[in-house]
Amino acid sequence: MSVLVVGSVALDSVETPFGKADEVLGGSANYFSAAAVHQTPVQMVGVVGSDYPVEKLEPLRARGVDLTGLERAEGESFRWRGRYRHDLNSAETLETRLGVFSHFKPKLPPQFRSAEYVFLANIDPRLQLDVLSQISKPKLVACDTMNFWIESRRPDLLELIGKVDLITLNDGEARQLTEHANLVQAARWILERGPRVVLIKKGEHGAFMFTKDTIFFAPAYPLESVFDPTGAGDSFAGGFMGWLARTGDLSESNMRRAVIVGSAMGSFVVEGFSITRLLEVTRSDIDARVADFHRLVSFDQALG
Ligand code: AMP
């Protein structure tokens, strides 16, 4: 089963302590797709401007990302400029230029409207809502967001939260959205407003999955060098949703596996700029990393 994603299709300029990249392929939909397509075909919805190097999306298309829902509009593409200092867990946004996204009216191709697995990646919550209203009977709808939208579109975001099954946020965003410093309380606050699953990502400190009755925690893969953290969250979501769509199993134990697949994809993407590493890794690299995760967290409980 394929997974549908709507999100930003961007040109990113990023500075980290280890180097700089200018106007490279970025955006939540690109990162998500490059990660998810290792598990299952992807349907992408978004918009690019007339200046976008669409030929660079060819490797994604060749792997199974359907770009029929990617509109080309007159004007400038979405651009994001960010910087990471020594704390690689938090990006400092230097500039966000919405460009063609500010007038985007998503219109889903008919064959996308029956999508069962839907990821409303980080983009204006009004667009996330618009896409959701065009889908007939999804099995699982998940969304992501960020500080930019929590500040500027709070009412729309709350409306969206009431309509999704699952939300992914990083710890700072969860605190900002809920005004709870404690993450367990923050997750509870969100669970009371709609979603039945809340995934809170903590960068190099791993990720929590909360449901009404359970908490699961996955560490981040202990990498010796992290090159560029951009896209880790979207790649995590891509691995997570891709796994669920591929297996069609929404049980708690399978969602735990999905968290690990997501963590594996997040750990690959940060090894290079843009989506480069996601295009290089193979299914067996992913399997090997998932096995590493298993070893990382397994222990024998001493009794008595
Ligand atoms: P993350 O996975 O959270 O590191 O997401 C990184 C991506 O988010 C970058 O490739 C940016 O292009 C994209 N991005 C940054 N700001 C925004 C925004 N306000 N709306 C949508 N996408 C954004």
mmCIF file of C-alpha atoms and ligand atoms in Angstrom, residues 7-12 25-28 31 78-80 84 91 93 95-96 98 121-124 144-146 148-149 170 173 201 229-235, ligand 1:
data_model
loop_
_atom_site.group_PDB
_atom_site.id
_atom_site.type_symbol
_atom_site.label_atom_id
_atom_site.label_comp_id
_atom_site.label_asym_id
_atom_site.label_seq_id
_atom_site.Cartn_x
_atom_site.Cartn_y
_atom_site.Cartn_z
ATOM 1 C CA GLY A 7 4.630 18.970 2.462
ATOM 2 C CA SER A 8 7.246 21.484 1.477
ATOM 3 C CA VAL A 9 9.392 20.861 -1.581
ATOM 4 C CA ALA A 10 12.206 23.245 -0.914
ATOM 5 C CA LEU A 11 15.584 24.583 -1.749
ATOM 6 C CA ASP A 12 17.570 24.586 1.477
ATOM 7 C CA LEU A 25 17.013 19.606 -2.378
ATOM 8 C CA GLY A 26 15.084 19.919 0.851
ATOM 9 C CA GLY A 27 11.645 20.309 2.324
ATOM 10 C CA SER A 28 9.567 17.981 4.425
ATOM 11 C CA TYR A 31 12.901 14.018 3.012
ATOM 12 C CA PHE A 78 9.925 27.590 -1.174
ATOM 13 C CA ARG A 79 13.304 28.384 0.377
ATOM 14 C CA TRP A 80 14.587 27.719 3.865
ATOM 15 C CA TYR A 84 23.178 24.591 13.407
ATOM 16 C CA ALA A 91 18.091 24.420 13.972
ATOM 17 C CA THR A 93 15.974 29.417 11.078
ATOM 18 C CA GLU A 95 15.065 32.760 6.594
ATOM 19 C CA THR A 96 11.808 31.163 5.384
ATOM 20 C CA LEU A 98 7.155 30.599 1.204
ATOM 21 C CA ALA A 121 4.158 16.879 6.606
ATOM 22 C CA ASN A 122 5.307 20.208 7.926
ATOM 23 C CA ILE A 123 3.556 22.931 5.916
ATOM 24 C CA ASP A 124 0.814 25.512 6.499
ATOM 25 C CA ASP A 144 3.826 17.065 11.672
ATOM 26 C CA THR A 145 4.337 20.763 12.294
ATOM 27 C CA MET A 146 6.915 23.237 13.583
ATOM 28 C CA PHE A 148 6.728 28.633 12.636
ATOM 29 C CA TRP A 149 3.157 27.298 12.299
ATOM 30 C CA ASN A 170 9.980 17.458 18.489
ATOM 31 C CA GLU A 173 7.463 22.015 19.615
ATOM 32 C CA LYS A 201 11.290 13.294 18.877
ATOM 33 C CA PRO A 229 20.630 17.115 11.142
ATOM 34 C CA THR A 230 18.245 18.724 8.616
ATOM 35 C CA GLY A 231 15.465 16.374 7.646
ATOM 36 C CA ALA A 232 15.953 13.904 10.489
ATOM 37 C CA GLY A 233 12.369 14.402 11.665
ATOM 38 C CA ASP A 234 10.847 13.994 8.207
ATOM 39 C CA SER A 235 12.996 10.968 7.433
HETATM 40 P P1 AMP B 1 13.291 18.602 9.836
HETATM 41 O O1 AMP B 1 12.984 17.176 9.510
HETATM 42 O O2 AMP B 1 12.428 19.096 10.939
HETATM 43 O O3 AMP B 1 14.753 18.868 10.040
HETATM 44 O O4 AMP B 1 12.816 19.446 8.549
HETATM 45 C C1 AMP B 1 13.709 20.097 7.688
HETATM 46 C C2 AMP B 1 13.012 20.637 6.464
HETATM 47 O O5 AMP B 1 11.890 21.458 6.835
HETATM 48 C C3 AMP B 1 13.902 21.513 5.632
HETATM 49 O O6 AMP B 1 14.271 20.796 4.486
HETATM 50 C C4 AMP B 1 13.085 22.763 5.300
HETATM 51 O O7 AMP B 1 13.026 23.038 3.931
HETATM 52 C C5 AMP B 1 11.709 22.449 5.838
HETATM 53 N N1 AMP B 1 11.093 23.603 6.471
HETATM 54 C C6 AMP B 1 11.674 24.549 7.240
HETATM 55 N N2 AMP B 1 10.786 25.473 7.652
HETATM 56 C C7 AMP B 1 9.581 25.107 7.103
HETATM 57 C C8 AMP B 1 8.246 25.638 7.164
HETATM 58 N N3 AMP B 1 7.946 26.755 7.855
HETATM 59 N N4 AMP B 1 7.273 24.982 6.497
HETATM 60 C C9 AMP B 1 7.547 23.865 5.807
HETATM 61 N N5 AMP B 1 8.772 23.308 5.721
HETATM 62 C C10 AMP B 1 9.782 23.921 6.351
#
